[in-house]
mmCIF file of C-alpha atoms and ligand atoms in Angstrom:
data_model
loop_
_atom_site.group_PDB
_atom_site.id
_atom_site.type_symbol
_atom_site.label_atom_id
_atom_site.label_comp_id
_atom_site.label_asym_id
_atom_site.label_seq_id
_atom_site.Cartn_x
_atom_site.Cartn_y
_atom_site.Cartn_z
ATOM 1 C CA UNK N 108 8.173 5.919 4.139
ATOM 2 C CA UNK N 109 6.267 3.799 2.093
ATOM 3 C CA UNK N 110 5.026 3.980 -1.367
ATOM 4 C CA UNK N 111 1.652 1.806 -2.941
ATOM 5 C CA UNK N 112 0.164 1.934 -5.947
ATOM 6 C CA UNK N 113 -2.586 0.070 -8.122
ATOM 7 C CA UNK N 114 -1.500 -1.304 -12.050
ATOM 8 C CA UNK N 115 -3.352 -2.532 -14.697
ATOM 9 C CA UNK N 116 -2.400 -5.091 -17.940
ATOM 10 C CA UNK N 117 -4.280 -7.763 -18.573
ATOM 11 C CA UNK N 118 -4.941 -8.229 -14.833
ATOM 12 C CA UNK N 119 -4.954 -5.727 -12.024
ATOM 13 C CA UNK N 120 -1.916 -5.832 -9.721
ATOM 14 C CA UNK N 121 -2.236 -3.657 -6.062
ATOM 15 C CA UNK N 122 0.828 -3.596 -4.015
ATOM 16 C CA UNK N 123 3.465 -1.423 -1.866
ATOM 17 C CA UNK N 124 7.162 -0.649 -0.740
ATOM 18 C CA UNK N 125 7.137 -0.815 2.867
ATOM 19 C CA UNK N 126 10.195 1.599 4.092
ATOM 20 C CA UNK N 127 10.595 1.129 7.827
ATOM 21 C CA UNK N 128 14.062 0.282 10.131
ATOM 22 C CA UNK N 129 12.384 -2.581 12.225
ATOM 23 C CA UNK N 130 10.045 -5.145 11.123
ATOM 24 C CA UNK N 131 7.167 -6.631 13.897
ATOM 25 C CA UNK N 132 7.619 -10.394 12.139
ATOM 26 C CA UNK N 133 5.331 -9.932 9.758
ATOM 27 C CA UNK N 134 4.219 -12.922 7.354
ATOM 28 C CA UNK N 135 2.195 -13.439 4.347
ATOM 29 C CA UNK N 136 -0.985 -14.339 5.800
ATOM 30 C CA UNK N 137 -4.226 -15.772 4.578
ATOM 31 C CA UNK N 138 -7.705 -15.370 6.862
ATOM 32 C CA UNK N 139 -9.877 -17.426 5.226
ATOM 33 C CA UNK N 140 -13.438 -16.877 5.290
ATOM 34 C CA UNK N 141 -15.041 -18.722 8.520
ATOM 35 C CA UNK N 142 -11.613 -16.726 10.680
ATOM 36 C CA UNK N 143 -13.468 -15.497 13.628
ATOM 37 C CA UNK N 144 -13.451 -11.451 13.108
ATOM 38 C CA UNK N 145 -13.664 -9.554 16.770
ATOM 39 C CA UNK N 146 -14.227 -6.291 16.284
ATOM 40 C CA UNK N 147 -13.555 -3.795 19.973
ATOM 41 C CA UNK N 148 -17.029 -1.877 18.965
ATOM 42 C CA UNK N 149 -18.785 -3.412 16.195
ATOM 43 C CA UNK N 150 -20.551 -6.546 15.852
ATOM 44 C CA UNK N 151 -18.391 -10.185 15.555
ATOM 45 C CA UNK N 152 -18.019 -11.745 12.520
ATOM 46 C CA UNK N 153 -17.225 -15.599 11.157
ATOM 47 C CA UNK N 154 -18.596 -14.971 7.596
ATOM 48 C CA UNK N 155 -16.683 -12.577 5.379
ATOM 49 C CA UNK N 156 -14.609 -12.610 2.200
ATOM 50 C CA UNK N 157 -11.244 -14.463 2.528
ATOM 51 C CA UNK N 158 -8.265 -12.068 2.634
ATOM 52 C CA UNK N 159 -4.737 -12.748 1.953
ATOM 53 C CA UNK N 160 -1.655 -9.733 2.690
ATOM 54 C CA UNK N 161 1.254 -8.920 4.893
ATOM 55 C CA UNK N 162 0.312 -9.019 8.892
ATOM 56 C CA UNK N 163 1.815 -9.403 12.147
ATOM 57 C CA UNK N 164 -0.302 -12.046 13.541
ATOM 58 C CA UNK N 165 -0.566 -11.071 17.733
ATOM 59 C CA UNK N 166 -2.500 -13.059 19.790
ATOM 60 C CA UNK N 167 -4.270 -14.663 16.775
ATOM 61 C CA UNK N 168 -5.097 -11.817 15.521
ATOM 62 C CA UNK N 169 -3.958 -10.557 11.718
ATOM 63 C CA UNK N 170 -2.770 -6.675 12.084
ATOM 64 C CA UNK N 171 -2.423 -6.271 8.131
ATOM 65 C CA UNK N 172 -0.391 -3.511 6.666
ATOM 66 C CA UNK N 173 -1.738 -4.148 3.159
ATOM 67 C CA UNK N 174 -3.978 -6.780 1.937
ATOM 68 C CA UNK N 175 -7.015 -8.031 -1.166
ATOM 69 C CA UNK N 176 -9.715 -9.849 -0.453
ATOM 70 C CA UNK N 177 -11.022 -12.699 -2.592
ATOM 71 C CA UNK N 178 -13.139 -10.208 -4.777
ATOM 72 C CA UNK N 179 -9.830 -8.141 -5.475
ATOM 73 C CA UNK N 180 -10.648 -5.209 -3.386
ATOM 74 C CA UNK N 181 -7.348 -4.164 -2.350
ATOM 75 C CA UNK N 182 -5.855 -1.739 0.795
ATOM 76 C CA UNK N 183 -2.781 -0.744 2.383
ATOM 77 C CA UNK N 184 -2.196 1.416 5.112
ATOM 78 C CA UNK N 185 0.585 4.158 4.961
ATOM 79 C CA UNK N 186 2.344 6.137 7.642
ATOM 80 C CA UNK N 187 0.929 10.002 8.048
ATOM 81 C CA UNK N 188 1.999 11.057 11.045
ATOM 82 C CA UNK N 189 0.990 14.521 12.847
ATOM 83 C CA UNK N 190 -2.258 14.406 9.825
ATOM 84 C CA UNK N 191 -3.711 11.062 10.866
ATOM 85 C CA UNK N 192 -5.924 11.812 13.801
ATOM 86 C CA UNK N 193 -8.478 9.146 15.243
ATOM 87 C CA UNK N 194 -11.393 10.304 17.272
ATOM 88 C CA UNK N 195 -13.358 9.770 20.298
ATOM 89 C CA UNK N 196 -16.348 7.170 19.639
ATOM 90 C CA UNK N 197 -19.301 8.308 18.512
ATOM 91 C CA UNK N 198 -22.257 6.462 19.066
ATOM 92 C CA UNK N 199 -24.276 7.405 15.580
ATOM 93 C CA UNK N 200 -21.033 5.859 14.125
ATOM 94 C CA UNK N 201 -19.667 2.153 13.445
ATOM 95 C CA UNK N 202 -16.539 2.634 15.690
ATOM 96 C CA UNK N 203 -13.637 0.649 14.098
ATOM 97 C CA UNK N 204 -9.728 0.866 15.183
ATOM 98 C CA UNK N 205 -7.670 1.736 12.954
ATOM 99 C CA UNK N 206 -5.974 -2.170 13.363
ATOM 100 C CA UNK N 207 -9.491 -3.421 12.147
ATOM 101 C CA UNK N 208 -10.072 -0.924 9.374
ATOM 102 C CA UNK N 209 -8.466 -3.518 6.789
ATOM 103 C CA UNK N 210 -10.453 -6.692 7.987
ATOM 104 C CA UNK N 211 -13.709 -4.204 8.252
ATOM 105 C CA UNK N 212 -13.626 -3.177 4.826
ATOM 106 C CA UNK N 213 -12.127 -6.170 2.816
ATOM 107 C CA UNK N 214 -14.158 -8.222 5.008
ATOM 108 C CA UNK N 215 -17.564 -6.738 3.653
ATOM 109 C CA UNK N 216 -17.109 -5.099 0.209
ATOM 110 C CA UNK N 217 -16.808 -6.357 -3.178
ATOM 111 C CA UNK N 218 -15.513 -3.054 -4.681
ATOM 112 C CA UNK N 219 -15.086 0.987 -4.114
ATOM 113 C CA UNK N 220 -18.451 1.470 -4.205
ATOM 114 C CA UNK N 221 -19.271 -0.752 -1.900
ATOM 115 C CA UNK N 222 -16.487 0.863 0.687
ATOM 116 C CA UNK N 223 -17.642 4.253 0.201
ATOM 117 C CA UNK N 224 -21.499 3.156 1.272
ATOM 118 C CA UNK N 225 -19.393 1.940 4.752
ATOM 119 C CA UNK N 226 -17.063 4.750 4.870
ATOM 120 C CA UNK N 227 -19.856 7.318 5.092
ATOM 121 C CA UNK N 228 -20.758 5.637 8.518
ATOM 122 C CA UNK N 229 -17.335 5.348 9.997
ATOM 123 C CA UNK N 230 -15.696 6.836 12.527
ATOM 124 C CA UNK N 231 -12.123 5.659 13.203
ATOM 125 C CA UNK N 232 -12.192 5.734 16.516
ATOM 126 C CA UNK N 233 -8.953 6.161 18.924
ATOM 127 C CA UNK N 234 -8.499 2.303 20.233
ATOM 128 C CA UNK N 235 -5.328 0.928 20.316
ATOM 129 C CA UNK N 236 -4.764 -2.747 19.532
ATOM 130 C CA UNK N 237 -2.965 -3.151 23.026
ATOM 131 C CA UNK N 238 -0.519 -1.055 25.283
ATOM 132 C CA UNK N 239 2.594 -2.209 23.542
ATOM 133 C CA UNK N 240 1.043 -1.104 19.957
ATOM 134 C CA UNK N 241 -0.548 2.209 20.183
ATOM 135 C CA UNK N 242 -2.416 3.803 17.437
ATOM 136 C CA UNK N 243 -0.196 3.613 13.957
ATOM 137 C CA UNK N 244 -1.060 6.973 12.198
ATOM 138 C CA UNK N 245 -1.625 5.587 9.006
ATOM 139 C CA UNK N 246 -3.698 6.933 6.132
ATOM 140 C CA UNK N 247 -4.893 4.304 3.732
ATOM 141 C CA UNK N 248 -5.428 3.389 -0.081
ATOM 142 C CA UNK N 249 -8.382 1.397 -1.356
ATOM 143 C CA UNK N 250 -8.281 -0.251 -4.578
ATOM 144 C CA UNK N 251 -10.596 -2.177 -6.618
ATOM 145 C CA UNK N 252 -9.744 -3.470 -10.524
ATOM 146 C CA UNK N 253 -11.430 0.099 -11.644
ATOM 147 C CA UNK N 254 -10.658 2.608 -8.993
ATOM 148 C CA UNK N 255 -8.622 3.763 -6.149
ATOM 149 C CA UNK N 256 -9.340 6.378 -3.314
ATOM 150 C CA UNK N 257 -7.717 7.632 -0.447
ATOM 151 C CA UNK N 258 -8.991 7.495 3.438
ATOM 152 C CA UNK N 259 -7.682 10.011 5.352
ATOM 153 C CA UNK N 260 -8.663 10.719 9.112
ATOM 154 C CA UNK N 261 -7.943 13.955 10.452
ATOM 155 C CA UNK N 262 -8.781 16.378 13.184
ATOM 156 C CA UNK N 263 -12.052 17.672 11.327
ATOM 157 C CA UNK N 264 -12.898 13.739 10.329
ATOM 158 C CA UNK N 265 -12.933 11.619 7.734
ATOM 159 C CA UNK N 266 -11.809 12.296 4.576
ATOM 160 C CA UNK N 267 -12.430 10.592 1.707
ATOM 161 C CA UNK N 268 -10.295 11.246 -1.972
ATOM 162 C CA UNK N 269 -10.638 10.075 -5.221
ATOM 163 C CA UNK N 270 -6.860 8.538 -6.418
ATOM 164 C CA UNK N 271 -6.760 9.027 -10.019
ATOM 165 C CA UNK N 272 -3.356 8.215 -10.229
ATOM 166 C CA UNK N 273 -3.667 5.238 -8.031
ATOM 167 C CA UNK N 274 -0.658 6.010 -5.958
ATOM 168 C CA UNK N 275 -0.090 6.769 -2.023
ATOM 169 C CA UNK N 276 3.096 7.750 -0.446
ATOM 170 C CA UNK N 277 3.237 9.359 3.030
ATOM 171 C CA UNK N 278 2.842 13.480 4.097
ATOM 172 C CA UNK N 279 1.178 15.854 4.236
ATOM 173 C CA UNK N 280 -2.457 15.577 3.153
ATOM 174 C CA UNK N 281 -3.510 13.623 -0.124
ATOM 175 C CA UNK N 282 -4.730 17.154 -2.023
ATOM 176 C CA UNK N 283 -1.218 17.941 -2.057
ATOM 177 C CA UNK N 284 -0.071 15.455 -3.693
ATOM 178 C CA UNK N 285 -2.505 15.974 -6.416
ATOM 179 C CA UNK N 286 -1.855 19.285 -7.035
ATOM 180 C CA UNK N 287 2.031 19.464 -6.705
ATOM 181 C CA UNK N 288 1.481 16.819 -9.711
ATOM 182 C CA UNK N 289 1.105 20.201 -11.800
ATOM 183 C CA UNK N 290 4.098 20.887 -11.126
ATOM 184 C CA UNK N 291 5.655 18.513 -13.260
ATOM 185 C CA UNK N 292 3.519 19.172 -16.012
ATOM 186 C CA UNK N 293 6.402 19.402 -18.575
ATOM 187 C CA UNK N 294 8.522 16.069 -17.674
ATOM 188 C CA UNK N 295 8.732 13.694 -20.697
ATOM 189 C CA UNK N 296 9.447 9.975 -21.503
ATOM 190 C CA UNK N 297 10.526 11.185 -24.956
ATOM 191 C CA UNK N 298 13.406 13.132 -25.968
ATOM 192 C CA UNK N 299 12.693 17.200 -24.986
ATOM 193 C CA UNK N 300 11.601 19.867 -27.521
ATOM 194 C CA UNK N 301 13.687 22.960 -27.320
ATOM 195 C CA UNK N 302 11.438 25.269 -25.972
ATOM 196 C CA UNK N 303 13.397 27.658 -24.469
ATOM 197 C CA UNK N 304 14.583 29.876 -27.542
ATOM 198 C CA UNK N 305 14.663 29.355 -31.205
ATOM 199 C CA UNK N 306 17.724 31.657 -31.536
ATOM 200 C CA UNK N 307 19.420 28.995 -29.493
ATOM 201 C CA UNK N 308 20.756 25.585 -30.957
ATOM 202 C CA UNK N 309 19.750 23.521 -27.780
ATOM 203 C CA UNK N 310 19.601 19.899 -28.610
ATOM 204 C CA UNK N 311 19.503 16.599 -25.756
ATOM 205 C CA UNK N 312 22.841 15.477 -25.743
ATOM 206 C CA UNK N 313 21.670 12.097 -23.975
ATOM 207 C CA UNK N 314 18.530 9.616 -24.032
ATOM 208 C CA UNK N 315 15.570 10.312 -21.017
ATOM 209 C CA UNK N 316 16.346 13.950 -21.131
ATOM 210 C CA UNK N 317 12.811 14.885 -21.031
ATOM 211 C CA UNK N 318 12.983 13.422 -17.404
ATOM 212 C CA UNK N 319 14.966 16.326 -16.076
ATOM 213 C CA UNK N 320 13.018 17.760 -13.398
ATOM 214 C CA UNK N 321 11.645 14.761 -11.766
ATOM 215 C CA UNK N 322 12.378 14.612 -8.236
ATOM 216 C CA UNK N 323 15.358 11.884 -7.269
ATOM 217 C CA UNK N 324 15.168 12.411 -3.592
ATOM 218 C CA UNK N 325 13.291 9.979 -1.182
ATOM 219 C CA UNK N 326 10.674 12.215 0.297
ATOM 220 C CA UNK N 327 7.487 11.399 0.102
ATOM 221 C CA UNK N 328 5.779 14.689 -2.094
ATOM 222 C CA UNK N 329 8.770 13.299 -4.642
ATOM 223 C CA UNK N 330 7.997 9.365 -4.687
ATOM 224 C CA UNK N 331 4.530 10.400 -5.119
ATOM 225 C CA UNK N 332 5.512 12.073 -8.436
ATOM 226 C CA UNK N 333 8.048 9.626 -9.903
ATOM 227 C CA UNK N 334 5.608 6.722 -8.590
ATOM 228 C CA UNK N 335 3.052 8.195 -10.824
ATOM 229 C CA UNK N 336 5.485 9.219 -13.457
ATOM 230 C CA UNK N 337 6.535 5.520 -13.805
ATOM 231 C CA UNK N 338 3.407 4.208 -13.421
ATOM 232 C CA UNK N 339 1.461 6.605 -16.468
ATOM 233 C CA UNK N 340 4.595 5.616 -18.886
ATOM 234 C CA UNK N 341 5.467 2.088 -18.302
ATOM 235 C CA UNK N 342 5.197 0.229 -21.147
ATOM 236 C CA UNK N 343 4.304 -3.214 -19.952
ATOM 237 C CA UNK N 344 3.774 -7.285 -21.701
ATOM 238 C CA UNK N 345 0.398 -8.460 -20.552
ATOM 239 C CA UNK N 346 1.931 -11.784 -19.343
ATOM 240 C CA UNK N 347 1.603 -12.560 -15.469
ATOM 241 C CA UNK N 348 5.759 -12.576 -15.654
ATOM 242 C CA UNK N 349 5.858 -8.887 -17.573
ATOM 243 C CA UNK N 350 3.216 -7.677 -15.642
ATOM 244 C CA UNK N 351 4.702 -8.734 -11.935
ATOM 245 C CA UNK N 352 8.490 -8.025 -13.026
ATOM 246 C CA UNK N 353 7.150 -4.406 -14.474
ATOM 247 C CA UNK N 354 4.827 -3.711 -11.182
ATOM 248 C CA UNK N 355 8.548 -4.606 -9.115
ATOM 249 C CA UNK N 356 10.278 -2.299 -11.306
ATOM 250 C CA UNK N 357 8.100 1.179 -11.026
ATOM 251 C CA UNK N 358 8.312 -0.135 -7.122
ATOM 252 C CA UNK N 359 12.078 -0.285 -7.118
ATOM 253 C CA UNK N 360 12.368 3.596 -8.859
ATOM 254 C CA UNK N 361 10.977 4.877 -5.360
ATOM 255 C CA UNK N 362 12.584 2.199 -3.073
ATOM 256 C CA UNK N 363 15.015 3.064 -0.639
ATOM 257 C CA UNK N 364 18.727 1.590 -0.556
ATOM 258 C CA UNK N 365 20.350 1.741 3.356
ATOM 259 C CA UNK N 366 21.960 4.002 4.281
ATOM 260 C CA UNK N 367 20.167 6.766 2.136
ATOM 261 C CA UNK N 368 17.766 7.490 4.295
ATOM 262 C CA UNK N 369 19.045 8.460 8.037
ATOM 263 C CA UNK N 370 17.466 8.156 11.339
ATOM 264 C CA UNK N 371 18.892 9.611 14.881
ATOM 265 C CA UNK N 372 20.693 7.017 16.737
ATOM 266 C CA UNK N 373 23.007 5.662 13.587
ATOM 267 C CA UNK N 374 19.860 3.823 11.870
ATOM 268 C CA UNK N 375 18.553 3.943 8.753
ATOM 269 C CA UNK N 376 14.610 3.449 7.113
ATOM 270 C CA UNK N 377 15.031 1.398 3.598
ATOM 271 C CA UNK N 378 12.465 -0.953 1.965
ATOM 272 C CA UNK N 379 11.891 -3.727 4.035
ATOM 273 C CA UNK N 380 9.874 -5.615 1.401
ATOM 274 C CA UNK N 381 7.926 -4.994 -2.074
ATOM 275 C CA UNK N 382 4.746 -6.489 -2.486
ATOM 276 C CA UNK N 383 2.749 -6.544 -5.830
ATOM 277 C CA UNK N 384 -1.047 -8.826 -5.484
ATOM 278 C CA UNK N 385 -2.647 -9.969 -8.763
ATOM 279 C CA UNK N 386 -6.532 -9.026 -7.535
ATOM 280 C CA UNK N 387 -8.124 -11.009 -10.099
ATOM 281 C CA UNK N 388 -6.360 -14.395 -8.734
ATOM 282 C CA UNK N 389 -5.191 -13.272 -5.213
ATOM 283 C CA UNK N 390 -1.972 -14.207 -5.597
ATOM 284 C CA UNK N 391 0.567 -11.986 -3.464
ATOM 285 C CA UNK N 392 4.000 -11.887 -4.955
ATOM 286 C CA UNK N 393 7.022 -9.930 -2.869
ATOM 287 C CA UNK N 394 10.715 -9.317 -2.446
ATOM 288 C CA UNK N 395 12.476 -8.632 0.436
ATOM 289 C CA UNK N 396 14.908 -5.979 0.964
ATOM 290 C CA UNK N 397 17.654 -9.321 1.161
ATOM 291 C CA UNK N 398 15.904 -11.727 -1.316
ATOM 292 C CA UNK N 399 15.746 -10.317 -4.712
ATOM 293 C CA UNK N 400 13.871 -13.421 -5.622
ATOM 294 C CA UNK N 401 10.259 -12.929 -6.274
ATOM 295 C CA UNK N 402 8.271 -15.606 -3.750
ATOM 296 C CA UNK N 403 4.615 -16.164 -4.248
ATOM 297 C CA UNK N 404 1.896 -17.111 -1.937
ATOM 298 C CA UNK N 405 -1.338 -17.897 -3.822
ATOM 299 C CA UNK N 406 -4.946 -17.551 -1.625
ATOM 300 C CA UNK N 407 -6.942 -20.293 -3.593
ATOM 301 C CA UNK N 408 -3.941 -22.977 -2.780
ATOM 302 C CA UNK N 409 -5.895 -23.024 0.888
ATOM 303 C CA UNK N 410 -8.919 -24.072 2.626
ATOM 304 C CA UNK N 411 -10.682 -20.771 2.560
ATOM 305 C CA UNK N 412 -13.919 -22.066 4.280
ATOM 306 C CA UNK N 413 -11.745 -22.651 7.191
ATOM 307 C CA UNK N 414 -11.674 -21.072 10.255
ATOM 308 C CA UNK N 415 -7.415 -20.917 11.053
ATOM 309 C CA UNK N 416 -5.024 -18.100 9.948
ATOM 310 C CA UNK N 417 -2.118 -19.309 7.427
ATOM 311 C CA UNK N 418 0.976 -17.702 7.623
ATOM 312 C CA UNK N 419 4.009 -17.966 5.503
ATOM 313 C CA UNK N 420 7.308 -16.411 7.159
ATOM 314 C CA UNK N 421 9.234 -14.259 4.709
ATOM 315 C CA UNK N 422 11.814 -15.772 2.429
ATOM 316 C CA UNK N 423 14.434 -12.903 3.272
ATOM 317 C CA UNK N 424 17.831 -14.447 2.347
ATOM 318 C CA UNK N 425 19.393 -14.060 -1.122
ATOM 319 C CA UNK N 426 18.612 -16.989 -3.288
ATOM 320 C CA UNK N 427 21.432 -16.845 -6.164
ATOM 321 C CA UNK N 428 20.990 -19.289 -8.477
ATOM 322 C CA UNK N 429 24.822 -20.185 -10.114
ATOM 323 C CA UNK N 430 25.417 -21.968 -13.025
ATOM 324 C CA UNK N 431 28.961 -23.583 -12.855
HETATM 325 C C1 6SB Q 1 5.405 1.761 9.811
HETATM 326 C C2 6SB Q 1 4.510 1.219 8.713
HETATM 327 C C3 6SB Q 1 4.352 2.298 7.678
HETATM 328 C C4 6SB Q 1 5.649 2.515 6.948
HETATM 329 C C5 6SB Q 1 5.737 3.921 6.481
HETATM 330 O O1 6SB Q 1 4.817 4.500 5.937
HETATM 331 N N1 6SB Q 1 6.897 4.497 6.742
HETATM 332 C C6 6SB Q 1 7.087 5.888 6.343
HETATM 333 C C7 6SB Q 1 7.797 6.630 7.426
HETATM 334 S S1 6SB Q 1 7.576 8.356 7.156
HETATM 335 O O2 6SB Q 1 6.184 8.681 7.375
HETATM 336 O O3 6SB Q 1 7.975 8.640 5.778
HETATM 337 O O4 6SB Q 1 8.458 8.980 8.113
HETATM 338 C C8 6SB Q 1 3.134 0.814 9.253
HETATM 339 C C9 6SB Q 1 2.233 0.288 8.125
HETATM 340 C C10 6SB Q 1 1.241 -0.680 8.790
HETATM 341 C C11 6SB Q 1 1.553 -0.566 10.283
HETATM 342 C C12 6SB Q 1 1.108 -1.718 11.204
HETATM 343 C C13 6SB Q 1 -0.419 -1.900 11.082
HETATM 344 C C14 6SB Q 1 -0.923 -2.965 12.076
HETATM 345 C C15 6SB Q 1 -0.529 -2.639 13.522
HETATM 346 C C16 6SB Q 1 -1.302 -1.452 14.058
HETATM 347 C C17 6SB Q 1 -0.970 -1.172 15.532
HETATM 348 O O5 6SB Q 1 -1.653 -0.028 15.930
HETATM 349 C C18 6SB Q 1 0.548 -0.897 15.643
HETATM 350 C C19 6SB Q 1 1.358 -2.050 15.123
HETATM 351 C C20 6SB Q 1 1.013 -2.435 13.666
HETATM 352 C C21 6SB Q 1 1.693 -3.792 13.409
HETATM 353 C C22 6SB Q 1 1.494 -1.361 12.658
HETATM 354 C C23 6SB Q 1 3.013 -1.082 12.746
HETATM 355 C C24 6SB Q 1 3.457 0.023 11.755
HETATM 356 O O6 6SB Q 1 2.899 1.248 12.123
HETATM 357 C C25 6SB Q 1 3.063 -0.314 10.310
HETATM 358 C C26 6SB Q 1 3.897 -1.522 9.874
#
C-alpha cells in the first residue's frame, strides 16, 4: 500500500509512503533536461523540464515511482490492482506506457492545466517496460502548488478526478474515497460535544476524544481518511524544518510498522521509504524505513542542461547521533 499526498505552508511540499516487501534498488534520481527521453510510441525527446524523484534506473532508463519537475508539477504512481486497466493502442491517441507516463507529463507541463490539455489525448496503452517488469497497475496523483487530480485507467478508459483533498492511497476507485469521506463527517481535533442526550452527563474523560471513529487499521479506504484527517488539521510553522518534519509526521500516522501488515509466505508489506519534495525548490527530502534521519537531495545542486542521469543510492542505515 502506499499513501501520497500534496501540503501547503509557506511552500508546497508533494510526497508519498511507499509500502511494499521488496525494493527494485531504487535511488533518488535527477534527469536533467538534455536526458535523452525514448518514448515506445510517441515521438523522442532531449528537451524537457528537469525532473528529480525516486526511480529504478534499468538500462539507463529512470522508471520513477514518484517525482517533480523543475516547475513543481508533482506525480506519483500508486498500486490499484484489478481497477487499473491499460488498453490496446489506439492510433487517434498519443500511446504512452504506463513506465513513461511520469517522464511524459512532468516532461511537458508546467502545471494541472497544462496535464489535463495532454491527458485528454492519452491513451495508456498496454506496453510493458520489458519481460521481467510487466505492466505495474498503478493509478496516479498529479500535483501542482494549487491543485491535485487523480488519473485513473480503467476498463471503460481514462479517468480523470479532481483531488480536493490532495491525497491518494490504493483501492478501489478514487470516487470512493471521496464519498466514504462523509462518513466521517463528525470526527474532531477538539474535545467532543455531548450530543447524544442531554439527560445524560457524558463528558471526554481524555484529550483527542473527538478522534474516536477514525479508522486505525492499514487499509487503504482508512489511510485515505486519516491521511486527509491529518492533513486538513495539522497545524504547521512555515519554516522549511516545520514544514518537512510536519509533512513526515501526517506521513508516519498512515505508515506501516513490520509485521502489521501480512503477506502469504511469512512476509510482510511496511513502508519502505517516506518521501516529502519542496516543489517550489525541488528539493526531495526522505526517510527510509531503517534511517530515521531525514537525507536531502537538492535538483539545482546539478548540471541540469546535461544530458546523464544522477543517482543517489538510499541512505538506509540508522544514523544515531550520541552525545557521550
Ligand atoms: C509497488 C509500488 C506501489 C506500492 C503500493 O501501492 N503498494 C500497495 C500494495 S496494495 O495495493 O495495497 O496491495 C509501485 C509504485 C511504482 C512502481 C514501479 C514503477 C516503475 C516500474 C514500472 C514497471 O512496469 C514495473 C517495475 C516498476 C519499477 C514499478 C514497480 C512497482 O510496481 C512500483 C514500485
Amino acid at each position: 500500500m502506499c499513501t501520497a499526498i500534496s501540503f501547503e505552508t509557506k511552500d508546497h511540499y508533494f510526497g508519498r509512503n511507499l509500502d511494499l516487501d521488496i525494493s527494485y534498488n531504487e535511488m533518488v534520481t535527477i534527469t536533467p533536461r538534455n536526458f535523452h527521453f525514448r518514448f515506445r510510441k510517441a515521438q523522442d525527446t532531449s528537451n524537457h523540464y528537469a525532473l528529480i524523484g525516486m526511480a529504478a534506473v534499468i538500462d539507463h532508463y529512470p522508471l520513477y515511482y514518484d517525482a517533480t519537475n523543475e516547475k513543481g508539477l508533482s506525480m506519483a504512481g500508486l498500486n490499484f490492482p484489478g481497477n487499473a486497466h491499460f488498453h490496446r493502442e489506439d492510433p487517434d491517441k498519443d500511446n504512452i506506457a504506463p513506465f513513461e507516463f511520469i517522464p511524459w507529463i512532468l516532461g511537458q507541463c508546467e502545471t494541472v492545466e497544462e496535464a489535463r490539455m495532454l491527458l485528454s489525448k492519452l491513451n495508456l496503452a498496454d506496453i510493458p517496460f520489458s519481460e521481467q517488469l510487466p505492466i505495474a497497475p498503478l493509478h496516479w496523483m498529479i500535483s501542482d502548488q494549487q491543485q491535485s487530480i487523480v488519473v485513473e485507467s480503467v476498463k471503460e478508459g481514462l479517468k480523470v478526478y479532481d483531488n480536493l483533498p490532495g491525497v491518494l492511497a490504493n483501492n478501489p476507485e478514487f470516487g470512493y474515497h471521496l464519498f466514504n469521506l462523509n462518513q466521517y463527517l463528525s470526527v474532531t481535533a477538539s474535545a467532543p460535544e455531548n450530543r447524544f442526550s442531554k439527560l445524560l452527563d457524558l463528558q471526554p474523560y481524555s484529550l483527542g476524544m473527538g478522534g474516536i471513529g477514525l479508522p486505525g487499521d492499514l487499509s487503504s479506504t482508512s489511510r485515505f481518511v486519516r491521511a486527509t484527517f491529518a492533513k486538513f488539521n495539522s497545524a504547521s510553522g512555515s519554516s522549511e524544518a516545520d514544514s518537512v518534519g510536519q509533512f513526515f509526521h501526517i506521513l508516519n500516522s498512515v505508515a506501516q510498522p513490520k509485521g502489521l501488515n501480512a503477506l502469504e509466505d511469512g512476509k510482510f508489506e511496511y513502508t519502505l521509504y517516506s518521501s516529502c519534495c519542496n516543489m517550489d525548490k525541488g528539493i526531495y527530502y526522505y526517510t527510509t524505513y531503517d534511517n530515521s534521519q531525514i537525507t536531502a537531495v537538492d535538483m539545482h545542486a546539478e548540471d541540469l542542461d546535461s544530458a546523464q542521469l544522477v543517482s543517489y543510492p538510499l541512505i538506509s542505515s540508522q544514523q544515531f547521533r550520541f552525545v557521550n
